[in-house]
Coordinates of N, CA, C and O in Angstrom, one line a residue:
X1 N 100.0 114.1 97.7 CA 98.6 113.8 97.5 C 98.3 112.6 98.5 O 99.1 111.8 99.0
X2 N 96.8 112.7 98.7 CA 96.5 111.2 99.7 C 95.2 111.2 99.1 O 94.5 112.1 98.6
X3 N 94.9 109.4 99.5 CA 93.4 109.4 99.3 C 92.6 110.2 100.0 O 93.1 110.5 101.1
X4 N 91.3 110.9 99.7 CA 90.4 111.8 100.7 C 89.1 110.6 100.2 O 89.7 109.6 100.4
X5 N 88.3 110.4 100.0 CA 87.6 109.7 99.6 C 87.2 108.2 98.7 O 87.7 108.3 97.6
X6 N 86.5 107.0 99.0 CA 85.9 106.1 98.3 C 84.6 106.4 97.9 O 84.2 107.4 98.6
X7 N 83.7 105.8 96.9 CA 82.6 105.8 96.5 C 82.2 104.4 96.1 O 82.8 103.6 95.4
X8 N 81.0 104.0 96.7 CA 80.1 102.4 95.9 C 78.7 102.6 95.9 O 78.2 103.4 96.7
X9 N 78.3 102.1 95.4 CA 76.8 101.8 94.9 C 76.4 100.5 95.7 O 76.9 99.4 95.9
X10 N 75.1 101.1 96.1 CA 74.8 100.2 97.3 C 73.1 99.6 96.6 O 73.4 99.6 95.4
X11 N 72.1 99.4 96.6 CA 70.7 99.2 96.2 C 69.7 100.2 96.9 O 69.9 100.3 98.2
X12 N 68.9 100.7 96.4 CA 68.1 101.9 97.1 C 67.6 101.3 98.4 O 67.5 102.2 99.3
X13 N 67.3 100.3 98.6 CA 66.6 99.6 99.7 C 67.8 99.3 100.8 O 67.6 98.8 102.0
X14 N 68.7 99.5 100.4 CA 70.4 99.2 100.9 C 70.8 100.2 102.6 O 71.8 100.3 103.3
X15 N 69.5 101.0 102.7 CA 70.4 102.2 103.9 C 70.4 101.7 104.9 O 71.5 101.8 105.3
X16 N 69.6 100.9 105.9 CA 69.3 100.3 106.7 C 70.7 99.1 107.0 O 71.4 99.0 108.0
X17 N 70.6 98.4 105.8 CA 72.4 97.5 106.3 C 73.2 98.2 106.1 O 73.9 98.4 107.2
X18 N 73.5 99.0 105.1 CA 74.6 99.9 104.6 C 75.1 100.3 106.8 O 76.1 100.1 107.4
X19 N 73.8 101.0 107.1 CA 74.2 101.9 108.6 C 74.5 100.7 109.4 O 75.6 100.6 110.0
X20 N 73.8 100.1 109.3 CA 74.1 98.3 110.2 C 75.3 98.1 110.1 O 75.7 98.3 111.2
X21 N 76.3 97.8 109.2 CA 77.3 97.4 108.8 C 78.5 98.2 109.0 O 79.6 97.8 109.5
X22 N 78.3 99.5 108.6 CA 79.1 100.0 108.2 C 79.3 101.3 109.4 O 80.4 102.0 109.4
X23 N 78.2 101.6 110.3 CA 78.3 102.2 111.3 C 78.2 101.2 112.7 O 78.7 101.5 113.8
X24 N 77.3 100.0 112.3 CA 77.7 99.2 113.7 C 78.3 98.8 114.0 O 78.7 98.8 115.2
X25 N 78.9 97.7 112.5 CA 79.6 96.5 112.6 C 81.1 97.1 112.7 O 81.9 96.5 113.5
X26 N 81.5 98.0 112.1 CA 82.6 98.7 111.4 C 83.0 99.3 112.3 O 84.1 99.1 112.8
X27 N 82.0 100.3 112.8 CA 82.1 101.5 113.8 C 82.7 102.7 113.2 O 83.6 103.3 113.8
X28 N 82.0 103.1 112.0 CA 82.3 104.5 111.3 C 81.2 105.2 111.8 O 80.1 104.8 112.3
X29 N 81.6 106.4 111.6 CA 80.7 107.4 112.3 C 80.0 108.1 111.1 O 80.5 108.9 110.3
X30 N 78.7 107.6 111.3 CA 78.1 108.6 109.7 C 78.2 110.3 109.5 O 78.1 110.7 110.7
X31 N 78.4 111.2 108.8 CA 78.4 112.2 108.7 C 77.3 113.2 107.4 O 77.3 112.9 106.2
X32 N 76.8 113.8 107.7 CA 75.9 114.7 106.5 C 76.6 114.7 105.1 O 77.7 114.9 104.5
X33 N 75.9 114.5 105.0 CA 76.2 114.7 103.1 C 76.4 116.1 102.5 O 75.3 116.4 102.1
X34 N 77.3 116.9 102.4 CA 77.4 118.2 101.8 C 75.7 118.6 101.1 O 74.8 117.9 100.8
X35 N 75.7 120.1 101.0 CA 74.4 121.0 101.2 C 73.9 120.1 99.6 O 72.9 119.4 99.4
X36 N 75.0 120.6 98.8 CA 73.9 120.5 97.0 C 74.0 119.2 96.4 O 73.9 119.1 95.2
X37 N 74.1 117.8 97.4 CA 73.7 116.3 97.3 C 72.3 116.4 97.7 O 71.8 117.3 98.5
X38 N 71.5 115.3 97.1 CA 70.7 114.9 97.9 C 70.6 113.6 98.9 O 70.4 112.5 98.4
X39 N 70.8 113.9 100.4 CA 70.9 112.8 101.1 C 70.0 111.5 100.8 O 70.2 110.4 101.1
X40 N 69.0 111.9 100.1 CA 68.2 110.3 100.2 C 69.0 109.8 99.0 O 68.5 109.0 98.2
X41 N 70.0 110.1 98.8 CA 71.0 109.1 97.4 C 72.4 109.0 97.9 O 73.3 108.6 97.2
X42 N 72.5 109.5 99.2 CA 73.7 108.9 100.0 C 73.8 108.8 101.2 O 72.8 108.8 101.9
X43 N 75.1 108.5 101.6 CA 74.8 108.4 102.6 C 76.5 108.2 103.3 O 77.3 107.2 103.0
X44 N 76.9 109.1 104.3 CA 78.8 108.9 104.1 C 79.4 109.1 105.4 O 78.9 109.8 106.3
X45 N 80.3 108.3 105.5 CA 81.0 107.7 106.8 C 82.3 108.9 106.3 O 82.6 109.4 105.2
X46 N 82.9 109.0 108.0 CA 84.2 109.4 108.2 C 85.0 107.9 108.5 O 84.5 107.1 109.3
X47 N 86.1 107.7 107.8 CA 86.9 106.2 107.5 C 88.5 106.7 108.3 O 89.5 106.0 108.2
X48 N 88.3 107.8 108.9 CA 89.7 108.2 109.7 C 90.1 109.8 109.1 O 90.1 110.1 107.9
X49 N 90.6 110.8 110.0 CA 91.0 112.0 109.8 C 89.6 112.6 109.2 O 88.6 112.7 109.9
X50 N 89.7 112.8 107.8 CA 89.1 113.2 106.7 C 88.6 112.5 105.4 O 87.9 112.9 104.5
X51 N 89.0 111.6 105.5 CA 88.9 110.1 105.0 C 87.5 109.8 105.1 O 87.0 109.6 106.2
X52 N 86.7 109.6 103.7 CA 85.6 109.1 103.8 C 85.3 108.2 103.3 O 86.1 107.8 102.6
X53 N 84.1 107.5 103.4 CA 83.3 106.4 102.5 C 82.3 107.0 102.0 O 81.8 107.9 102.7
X54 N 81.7 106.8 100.6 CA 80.6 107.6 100.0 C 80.1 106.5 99.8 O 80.7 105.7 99.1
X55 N 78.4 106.3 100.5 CA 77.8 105.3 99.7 C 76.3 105.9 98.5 O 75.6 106.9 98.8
X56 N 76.2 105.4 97.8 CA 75.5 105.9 96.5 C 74.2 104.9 96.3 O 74.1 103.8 95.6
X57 N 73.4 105.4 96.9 CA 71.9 104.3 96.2 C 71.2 104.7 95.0 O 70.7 105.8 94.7
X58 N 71.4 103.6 94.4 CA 71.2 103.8 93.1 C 70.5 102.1 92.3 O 70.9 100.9 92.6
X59 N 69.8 102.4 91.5 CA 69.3 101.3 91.3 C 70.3 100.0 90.0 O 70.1 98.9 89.4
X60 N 71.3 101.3 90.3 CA 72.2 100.6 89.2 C 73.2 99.7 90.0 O 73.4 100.0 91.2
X61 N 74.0 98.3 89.2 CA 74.8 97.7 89.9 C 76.1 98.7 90.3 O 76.5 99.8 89.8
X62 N 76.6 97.9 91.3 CA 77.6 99.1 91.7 C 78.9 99.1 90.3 O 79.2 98.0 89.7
X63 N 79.6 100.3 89.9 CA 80.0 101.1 89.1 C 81.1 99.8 88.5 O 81.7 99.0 89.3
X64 N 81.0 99.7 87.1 CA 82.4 98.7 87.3 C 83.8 100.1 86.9 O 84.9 99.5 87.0
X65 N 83.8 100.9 86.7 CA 85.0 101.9 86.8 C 84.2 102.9 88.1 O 83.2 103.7 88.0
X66 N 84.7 102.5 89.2 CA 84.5 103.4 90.3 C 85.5 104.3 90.4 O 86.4 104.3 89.5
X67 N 85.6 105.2 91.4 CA 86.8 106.2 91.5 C 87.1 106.4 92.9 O 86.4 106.1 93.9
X68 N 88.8 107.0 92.7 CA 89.0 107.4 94.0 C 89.1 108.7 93.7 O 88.9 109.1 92.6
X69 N 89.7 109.7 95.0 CA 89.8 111.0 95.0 C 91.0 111.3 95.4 O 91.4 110.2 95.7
X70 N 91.8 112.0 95.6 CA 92.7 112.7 95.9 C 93.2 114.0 96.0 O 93.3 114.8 95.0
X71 N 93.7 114.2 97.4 CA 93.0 115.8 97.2 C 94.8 116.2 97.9 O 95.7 115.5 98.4
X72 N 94.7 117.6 97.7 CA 96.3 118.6 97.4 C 95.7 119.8 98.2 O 94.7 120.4 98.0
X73 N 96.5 120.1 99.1 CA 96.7 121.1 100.1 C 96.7 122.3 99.5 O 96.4 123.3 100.2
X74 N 96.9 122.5 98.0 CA 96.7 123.5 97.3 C 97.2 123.3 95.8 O 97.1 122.4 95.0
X75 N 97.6 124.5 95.9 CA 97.9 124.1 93.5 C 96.8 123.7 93.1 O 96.7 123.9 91.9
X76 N 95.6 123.0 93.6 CA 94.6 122.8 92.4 C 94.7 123.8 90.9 O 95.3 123.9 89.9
X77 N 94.1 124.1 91.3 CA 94.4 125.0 89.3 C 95.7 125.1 88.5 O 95.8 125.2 87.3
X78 N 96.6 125.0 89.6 CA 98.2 124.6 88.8 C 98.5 122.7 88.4 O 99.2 122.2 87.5
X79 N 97.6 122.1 89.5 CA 97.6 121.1 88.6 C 96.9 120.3 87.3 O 97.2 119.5 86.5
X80 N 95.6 121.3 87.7 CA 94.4 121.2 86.2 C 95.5 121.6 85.4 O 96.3 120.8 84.8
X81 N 95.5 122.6 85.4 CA 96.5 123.6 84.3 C 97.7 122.5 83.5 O 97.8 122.3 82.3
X82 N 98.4 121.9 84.4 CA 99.6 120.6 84.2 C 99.1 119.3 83.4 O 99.8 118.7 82.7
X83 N 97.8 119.0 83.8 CA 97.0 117.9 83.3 C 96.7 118.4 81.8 O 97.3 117.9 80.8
X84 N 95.9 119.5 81.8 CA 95.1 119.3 80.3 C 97.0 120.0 79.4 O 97.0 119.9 78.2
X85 N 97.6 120.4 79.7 CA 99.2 120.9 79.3 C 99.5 119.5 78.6 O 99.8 119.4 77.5
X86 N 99.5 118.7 79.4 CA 99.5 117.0 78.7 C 98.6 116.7 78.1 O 98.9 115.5 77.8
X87 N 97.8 116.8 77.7 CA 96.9 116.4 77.0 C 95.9 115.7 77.5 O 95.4 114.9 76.7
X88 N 95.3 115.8 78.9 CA 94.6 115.0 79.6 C 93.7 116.2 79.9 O 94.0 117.3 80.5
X89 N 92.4 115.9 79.2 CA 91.0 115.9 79.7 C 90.4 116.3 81.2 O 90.3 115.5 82.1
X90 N 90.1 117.4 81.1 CA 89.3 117.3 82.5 C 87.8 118.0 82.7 O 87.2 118.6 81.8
X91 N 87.2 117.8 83.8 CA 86.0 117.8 83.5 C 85.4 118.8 85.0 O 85.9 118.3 86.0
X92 N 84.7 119.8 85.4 CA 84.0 119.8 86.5 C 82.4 119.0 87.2 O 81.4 119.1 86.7
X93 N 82.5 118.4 88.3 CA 81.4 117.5 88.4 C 80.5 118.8 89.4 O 80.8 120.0 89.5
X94 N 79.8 118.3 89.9 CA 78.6 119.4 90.5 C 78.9 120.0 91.7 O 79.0 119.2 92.6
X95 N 79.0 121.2 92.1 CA 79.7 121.8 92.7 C 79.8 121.7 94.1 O 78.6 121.9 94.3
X96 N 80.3 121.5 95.2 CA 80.2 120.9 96.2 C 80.9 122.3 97.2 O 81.9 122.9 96.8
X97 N 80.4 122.6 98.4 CA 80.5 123.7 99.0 C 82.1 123.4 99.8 O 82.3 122.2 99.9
X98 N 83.0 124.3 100.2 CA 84.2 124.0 100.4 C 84.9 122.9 100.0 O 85.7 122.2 100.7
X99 N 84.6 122.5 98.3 CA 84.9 121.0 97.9 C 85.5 121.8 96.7 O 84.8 121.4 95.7
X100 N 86.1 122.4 96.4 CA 86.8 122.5 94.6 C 87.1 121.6 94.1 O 88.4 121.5 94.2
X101 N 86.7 120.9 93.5 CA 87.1 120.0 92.5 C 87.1 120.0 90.8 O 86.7 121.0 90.1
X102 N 87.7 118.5 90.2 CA 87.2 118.4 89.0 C 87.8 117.0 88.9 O 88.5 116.4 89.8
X103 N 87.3 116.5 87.8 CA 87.8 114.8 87.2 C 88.7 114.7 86.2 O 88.9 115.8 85.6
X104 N 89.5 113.2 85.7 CA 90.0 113.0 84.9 C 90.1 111.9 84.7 O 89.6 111.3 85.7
X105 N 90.6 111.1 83.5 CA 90.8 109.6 83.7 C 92.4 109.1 83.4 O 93.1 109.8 82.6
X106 N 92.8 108.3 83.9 CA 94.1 108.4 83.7 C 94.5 107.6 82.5 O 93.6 107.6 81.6
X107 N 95.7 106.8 82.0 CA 95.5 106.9 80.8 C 94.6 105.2 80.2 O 94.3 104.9 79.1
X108 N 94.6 104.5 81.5 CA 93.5 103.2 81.7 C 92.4 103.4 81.4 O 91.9 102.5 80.7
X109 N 91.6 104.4 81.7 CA 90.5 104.6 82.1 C 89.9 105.1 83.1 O 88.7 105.5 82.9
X110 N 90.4 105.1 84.5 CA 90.4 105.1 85.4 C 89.8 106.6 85.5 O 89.9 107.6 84.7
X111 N 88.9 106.2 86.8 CA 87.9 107.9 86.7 C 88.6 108.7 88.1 O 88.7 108.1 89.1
X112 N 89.0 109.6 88.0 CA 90.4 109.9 89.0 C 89.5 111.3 89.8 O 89.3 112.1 88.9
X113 N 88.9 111.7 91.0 CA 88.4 113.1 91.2 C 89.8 114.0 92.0 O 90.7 113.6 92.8
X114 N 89.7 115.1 91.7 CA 90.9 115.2 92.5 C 90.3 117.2 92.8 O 90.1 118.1 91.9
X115 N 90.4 117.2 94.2 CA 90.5 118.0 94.9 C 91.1 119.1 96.2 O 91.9 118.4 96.9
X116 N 90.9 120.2 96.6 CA 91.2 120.8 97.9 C 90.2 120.9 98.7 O 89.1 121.1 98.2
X117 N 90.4 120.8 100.1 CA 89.0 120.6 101.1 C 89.7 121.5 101.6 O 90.9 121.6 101.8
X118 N 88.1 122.5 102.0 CA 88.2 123.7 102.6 C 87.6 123.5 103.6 O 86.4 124.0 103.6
X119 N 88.0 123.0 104.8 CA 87.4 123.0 106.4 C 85.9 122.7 106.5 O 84.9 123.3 106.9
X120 N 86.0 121.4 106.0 CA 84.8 120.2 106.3 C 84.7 120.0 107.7 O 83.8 119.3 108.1

């Protein structure tokens, strides 16, 4: 497994630094936001390879249990299958085009997304 993605909450009025910062200062390269997001509530950098930054405007402070991702070259369903087999909980979040995913929390709390990327 490797990280594939970060997520933060930024303030709705936030896009303009967020690109400033994080595409000027930084020098990440912004990328589209997959089809069934709506871009005016994000907004997402490539952070290396496939590696992204997710930023989230939202009028809420940013998350105090944020998440990471982590994503498997395959076995997804053999790993769901392993997880809830232990007794851990999982969940599907909104379906994302060559993105199969689903969530879990680990046994902290921690909000865990874990998926396979299909040629982003």
């Amino acid at each position: 497994m490797r990280l594939q993605h970060v997520s933060v909450a930024i303030p709705p009025d936030g896009a303009e630094r967020a690109r400033a910062f994080y595409g000027g200062l930084l020098g990440l390269d912004e990328r589209d936001v997959l089809p069934t997001l709506d871009p005016a509530h994000f907004i997402w950098f490539r952070a290396g390879g496939d590696c992204e930054l997710h930023l989230m405007l939202t009028e809420e402070q940013p998350p105090e249990q944020p998440h990471f991702c982590l994503a498997v070259e395959d076995g997804l369903d053999e790993l769901r299958a392993r997880l809830e087999a232990g007794g851990v909980e999982t969940r599907d979040g909104t379906a994302l085009a060559g993105r199969p995913r689903f969530t879990c929390r680990d046994p902290f709390g921690n909000l865990i997304e874990l998926t396979r990327l299909e040629g982003t």
